[in-house]
CSV table of C-alpha atoms and ligand atoms in Angstrom, one decimal:
chain,number,residue,atom,x,y,z
A,1,UNK,CA,80.6,-15.4,20.6
A,2,UNK,CA,83.8,-17.4,19.8
A,3,UNK,CA,86.2,-18.0,22.6
A,4,UNK,CA,89.5,-16.2,22.9
A,5,UNK,CA,92.4,-18.5,21.9
A,6,UNK,CA,95.1,-18.5,24.5
A,7,UNK,CA,98.8,-19.6,24.3
A,8,UNK,CA,100.5,-20.1,27.7
A,9,UNK,CA,104.2,-19.8,28.3
A,10,UNK,CA,105.7,-21.7,31.2
A,11,UNK,CA,109.0,-22.8,32.7
A,12,UNK,CA,108.1,-25.1,35.6
A,13,UNK,CA,105.4,-27.1,37.3
A,14,UNK,CA,102.5,-25.3,35.8
A,15,UNK,CA,100.1,-25.1,38.7
A,16,UNK,CA,98.9,-21.7,37.4
A,17,UNK,CA,98.6,-23.3,34.0
A,18,UNK,CA,96.4,-26.0,35.6
A,19,UNK,CA,94.2,-23.4,37.2
A,20,UNK,CA,93.8,-21.7,33.8
A,21,UNK,CA,93.0,-25.1,32.1
A,22,UNK,CA,90.4,-25.9,34.7
A,23,UNK,CA,88.8,-22.4,34.3
A,24,UNK,CA,88.9,-22.7,30.5
A,25,UNK,CA,86.9,-26.0,30.7
A,26,UNK,CA,84.0,-24.4,32.5
A,27,UNK,CA,80.9,-24.2,30.2
A,28,UNK,CA,80.7,-20.4,30.3
A,29,UNK,CA,84.4,-19.7,29.9
A,30,UNK,CA,85.4,-17.0,27.4
A,31,UNK,CA,88.7,-18.5,26.6
A,32,UNK,CA,90.3,-21.8,25.5
A,33,UNK,CA,93.9,-22.8,25.7
A,34,UNK,CA,95.1,-23.9,22.4
A,35,UNK,CA,98.9,-24.2,23.0
A,36,UNK,CA,101.5,-24.4,25.7
A,37,UNK,CA,105.2,-23.6,25.2
A,38,UNK,CA,107.9,-24.2,27.8
A,39,UNK,CA,111.5,-22.9,27.6
A,40,UNK,CA,112.5,-25.8,29.7
A,41,UNK,CA,112.0,-29.3,28.3
A,42,UNK,CA,111.6,-30.9,31.7
A,43,UNK,CA,108.8,-28.5,32.9
A,44,UNK,CA,106.1,-30.5,34.6
A,45,UNK,CA,103.5,-28.1,33.0
A,46,UNK,CA,104.0,-29.7,29.6
A,47,UNK,CA,102.5,-33.0,31.0
A,48,UNK,CA,99.6,-31.1,32.4
A,49,UNK,CA,98.9,-29.6,29.0
A,50,UNK,CA,99.2,-33.0,27.2
A,51,UNK,CA,96.9,-34.6,29.8
A,52,UNK,CA,94.3,-31.9,28.9
A,53,UNK,CA,94.8,-32.6,25.1
A,54,UNK,CA,96.4,-29.2,24.6
A,55,UNK,CA,99.3,-28.9,22.0
A,56,UNK,CA,102.5,-28.6,24.1
A,57,UNK,CA,106.1,-28.1,23.0
A,58,UNK,CA,109.4,-27.3,24.5
A,59,UNK,CA,111.6,-24.6,23.0
A,60,UNK,CA,114.8,-24.9,25.0
A,61,UNK,CA,116.4,-21.5,25.4
A,62,UNK,CA,119.7,-23.2,26.2
A,63,UNK,CA,119.9,-24.5,22.6
A,64,UNK,CA,120.2,-21.0,21.2
A,65,UNK,CA,123.5,-19.1,21.2
A,66,UNK,CA,121.9,-15.7,21.8
A,67,UNK,CA,118.7,-14.5,23.5
A,68,UNK,CA,117.6,-12.8,20.2
A,69,UNK,CA,117.7,-16.2,18.4
A,70,UNK,CA,115.6,-17.8,21.1
A,71,UNK,CA,113.1,-14.9,20.9
A,72,UNK,CA,113.0,-15.1,17.1
A,73,UNK,CA,112.1,-18.8,17.3
A,74,UNK,CA,109.5,-18.2,20.0
A,75,UNK,CA,107.9,-15.4,18.0
A,76,UNK,CA,107.8,-17.6,15.0
A,77,UNK,CA,106.0,-20.3,17.0
A,78,UNK,CA,103.6,-17.8,18.6
A,79,UNK,CA,102.8,-16.1,15.2
A,80,UNK,CA,102.2,-19.6,13.7
A,81,UNK,CA,99.6,-20.3,16.4
A,82,UNK,CA,98.1,-16.7,16.2
A,83,UNK,CA,96.7,-16.6,19.7
A,84,UNK,CA,94.4,-13.8,20.9
A,85,UNK,CA,96.2,-13.8,24.2
A,86,UNK,CA,99.6,-14.9,25.5
A,87,UNK,CA,99.8,-15.7,29.1
A,88,UNK,CA,103.1,-16.0,31.0
A,89,UNK,CA,102.5,-18.5,33.9
A,90,UNK,CA,105.7,-18.9,35.7
A,91,UNK,CA,107.7,-18.2,32.5
A,92,UNK,CA,111.1,-17.3,33.9
A,93,UNK,CA,112.7,-15.5,31.0
A,94,UNK,CA,113.2,-11.8,30.7
A,95,UNK,CA,112.1,-10.7,27.3
A,96,UNK,CA,113.6,-7.9,25.2
A,97,UNK,CA,111.6,-4.7,24.5
A,98,UNK,CA,111.3,-5.7,20.8
A,99,UNK,CA,109.7,-9.0,21.7
A,100,UNK,CA,107.4,-7.6,24.2
A,101,UNK,CA,106.3,-4.6,22.1
A,102,UNK,CA,105.3,-7.0,19.3
A,103,UNK,CA,102.6,-8.4,21.6
A,104,UNK,CA,101.6,-5.4,23.6
A,105,UNK,CA,98.0,-5.5,24.8
A,106,UNK,CA,97.9,-9.2,24.2
A,107,UNK,CA,100.5,-10.5,26.7
A,108,UNK,CA,99.8,-11.0,30.4
A,109,UNK,CA,101.9,-12.1,33.3
A,110,UNK,CA,101.4,-13.2,36.9
A,111,UNK,CA,103.9,-12.1,39.5
A,112,UNK,CA,104.1,-13.3,43.1
A,113,UNK,CA,104.0,-10.0,44.9
A,114,UNK,CA,101.8,-6.9,45.3
A,115,UNK,CA,103.4,-4.8,42.5
A,116,UNK,CA,105.0,-2.4,42.4
A,117,UNK,CA,106.6,-3.9,45.5
A,118,UNK,CA,109.1,-6.7,45.0
A,119,UNK,CA,109.6,-6.8,41.3
A,120,UNK,CA,112.0,-9.5,40.2
A,121,UNK,CA,113.0,-12.7,41.9
A,122,UNK,CA,112.8,-14.1,45.5
A,123,UNK,CA,109.7,-12.0,46.3
A,124,UNK,CA,108.6,-14.0,49.3
A,125,UNK,CA,111.9,-13.9,51.1
A,126,UNK,CA,112.2,-10.1,50.3
A,127,UNK,CA,108.7,-9.4,51.7
A,128,UNK,CA,109.6,-11.2,54.9
A,129,UNK,CA,112.9,-9.4,55.1
A,130,UNK,CA,111.1,-6.0,54.6
A,131,UNK,CA,108.8,-6.8,57.5
A,132,UNK,CA,105.5,-6.1,55.5
A,133,UNK,CA,102.5,-7.8,56.9
A,134,UNK,CA,100.5,-8.0,53.7
A,135,UNK,CA,101.7,-9.7,50.6
A,136,UNK,CA,100.2,-11.3,47.5
A,137,UNK,CA,100.2,-11.6,43.8
A,138,UNK,CA,99.5,-9.4,40.7
A,139,UNK,CA,98.3,-10.1,37.2
A,140,UNK,CA,99.5,-7.4,34.8
A,141,UNK,CA,99.9,-6.5,31.1
A,142,UNK,CA,103.4,-7.2,30.0
A,143,UNK,CA,105.4,-4.2,28.7
A,144,UNK,CA,109.0,-3.5,28.1
A,145,UNK,CA,109.6,-2.6,31.7
A,146,UNK,CA,109.9,-5.9,33.6
A,147,UNK,CA,107.0,-6.4,36.2
A,148,UNK,CA,105.8,-2.8,35.6
A,149,UNK,CA,102.9,-3.1,33.1
A,150,UNK,CA,99.4,-1.9,34.1
A,151,UNK,CA,97.9,-4.1,36.8
A,152,UNK,CA,94.8,-6.1,35.9
A,153,UNK,CA,94.2,-7.6,39.3
A,154,UNK,CA,95.8,-8.3,42.7
A,155,UNK,CA,95.1,-10.7,45.6
A,156,UNK,CA,96.5,-10.2,49.0
A,157,UNK,CA,97.4,-12.5,51.9
A,158,UNK,CA,98.5,-11.8,55.5
A,159,UNK,CA,102.0,-12.5,56.6
A,160,UNK,CA,102.0,-14.2,60.0
A,161,UNK,CA,104.8,-14.3,62.6
A,162,UNK,CA,107.0,-17.3,62.0
A,163,UNK,CA,106.3,-17.5,58.2
A,164,UNK,CA,109.1,-18.8,56.0
A,165,UNK,CA,109.4,-18.0,52.3
A,166,UNK,CA,108.1,-21.5,51.5
A,167,UNK,CA,105.0,-21.1,53.8
A,168,UNK,CA,104.3,-17.7,52.3
A,169,UNK,CA,104.8,-19.0,48.7
A,170,UNK,CA,102.2,-21.6,49.2
A,171,UNK,CA,99.7,-19.2,50.7
A,172,UNK,CA,100.2,-16.8,47.8
A,173,UNK,CA,100.0,-19.6,45.3
A,174,UNK,CA,96.4,-20.4,46.4
A,175,UNK,CA,95.5,-16.9,45.6
A,176,UNK,CA,97.4,-17.0,42.2
A,177,UNK,CA,95.1,-19.9,41.2
A,178,UNK,CA,92.0,-17.8,42.0
A,179,UNK,CA,93.3,-14.5,40.6
A,180,UNK,CA,94.8,-15.5,37.2
A,181,UNK,CA,91.7,-17.2,35.8
A,182,UNK,CA,89.5,-14.3,36.9
A,183,UNK,CA,91.7,-11.8,35.2
A,184,UNK,CA,92.0,-13.8,32.0
A,185,UNK,CA,88.2,-14.2,31.9
A,186,UNK,CA,87.8,-10.5,32.4
A,187,UNK,CA,90.2,-9.8,29.5
A,188,UNK,CA,88.9,-12.5,27.2
A,189,UNK,CA,85.3,-11.5,27.7
A,190,UNK,CA,86.1,-7.8,26.9
A,191,UNK,CA,85.3,-6.6,30.4
A,192,UNK,CA,89.0,-5.6,31.1
A,193,UNK,CA,90.9,-3.6,28.5
A,194,UNK,CA,94.3,-1.9,28.3
A,195,UNK,CA,93.8,1.7,27.2
A,196,UNK,CA,96.7,4.1,26.9
A,197,UNK,CA,98.8,2.1,29.4
A,198,UNK,CA,96.0,1.7,32.0
A,199,UNK,CA,93.6,-1.0,32.8
A,200,UNK,CA,89.8,-0.3,32.5
A,201,UNK,CA,87.3,-2.7,34.0
A,202,UNK,CA,83.7,-2.3,32.7
A,203,UNK,CA,84.6,1.1,31.3
A,204,UNK,CA,86.2,2.5,34.5
A,205,UNK,CA,89.9,2.7,35.3
A,206,UNK,CA,90.8,0.0,37.8
A,207,UNK,CA,91.0,-3.8,38.1
A,208,UNK,CA,90.2,-6.8,40.2
A,209,UNK,CA,90.9,-6.9,43.9
A,210,UNK,CA,90.8,-10.2,45.9
A,211,UNK,CA,91.2,-10.6,49.6
A,212,UNK,CA,92.4,-13.9,51.1
A,213,UNK,CA,89.3,-15.6,52.4
A,214,UNK,CA,91.0,-18.4,54.3
B,301,GAR,C1,104.3,-18.7,40.4
B,301,GAR,O1,104.4,-18.4,41.8
B,301,GAR,C2,104.4,-17.4,39.6
B,301,GAR,O2,103.8,-16.3,40.2
B,301,GAR,C3,105.9,-17.2,39.5
B,301,GAR,O3,106.4,-18.5,39.3
B,301,GAR,C4,105.6,-19.5,40.0
B,301,GAR,C5,105.2,-20.5,38.9
B,301,GAR,O4,104.5,-21.6,39.5
B,301,GAR,N1,106.3,-16.3,38.5
B,301,GAR,C6,107.3,-15.5,38.6
B,301,GAR,O5,108.0,-15.5,39.5
B,301,GAR,C7,107.5,-14.6,37.4
B,301,GAR,N2,108.5,-13.6,37.6
B,301,GAR,P1,103.7,-22.6,38.6
B,301,GAR,O6,104.7,-23.1,37.5
B,301,GAR,O7,103.3,-23.7,39.6
B,301,GAR,O8,102.5,-21.9,38.0
């Protein structure tokens, strides 16, 4: 069976992109990364893509007068590449409903919290502030409601007394790098599907659950 062609959207260092690249290079992988686009020209992830011989380009959102113009240009690039899946990996732009709806069922995001808790920014500081003792990350389908699409998988980590947002972020990131490739593999292989706004794994409603094994 041919591999799913994946386009990855990034904004920063791209450590999740790297985890996805590494997974895609495994012999039995169901997906290949054909293209990476960053909305920030200085994003370190672009170099990771180039090093892996993946087509990489910057589309600087700051060079567009309006968000709609940036989204039009991005959609044109995506539609030129015609990927099977679009993965947001630290892509820090909120996208309009029109843009997101165009790719419904094909666009996936990773978010650094156990959704539906702590949608939005500064998730680690907010988890510490809330006093929760379990935290983590979620991979979900992207829909028009920011950070609210159906969950494909989650990984959880403990919060220890004395943790700072930085310590917590690095503990969660280790799990992001495990979780995202597993979820993408499940979707690319056809095991995980979005049906009527819910995730089904092997035909049953539900997704992937990982516990921190450190
Ligand atoms: C990751 O922690 C990812 O979950 C988060 O940005 C970081 C990107 O790191 N994404 C969001 O906050 C999206 N709302 P990376 O560039 O090293 O993959």
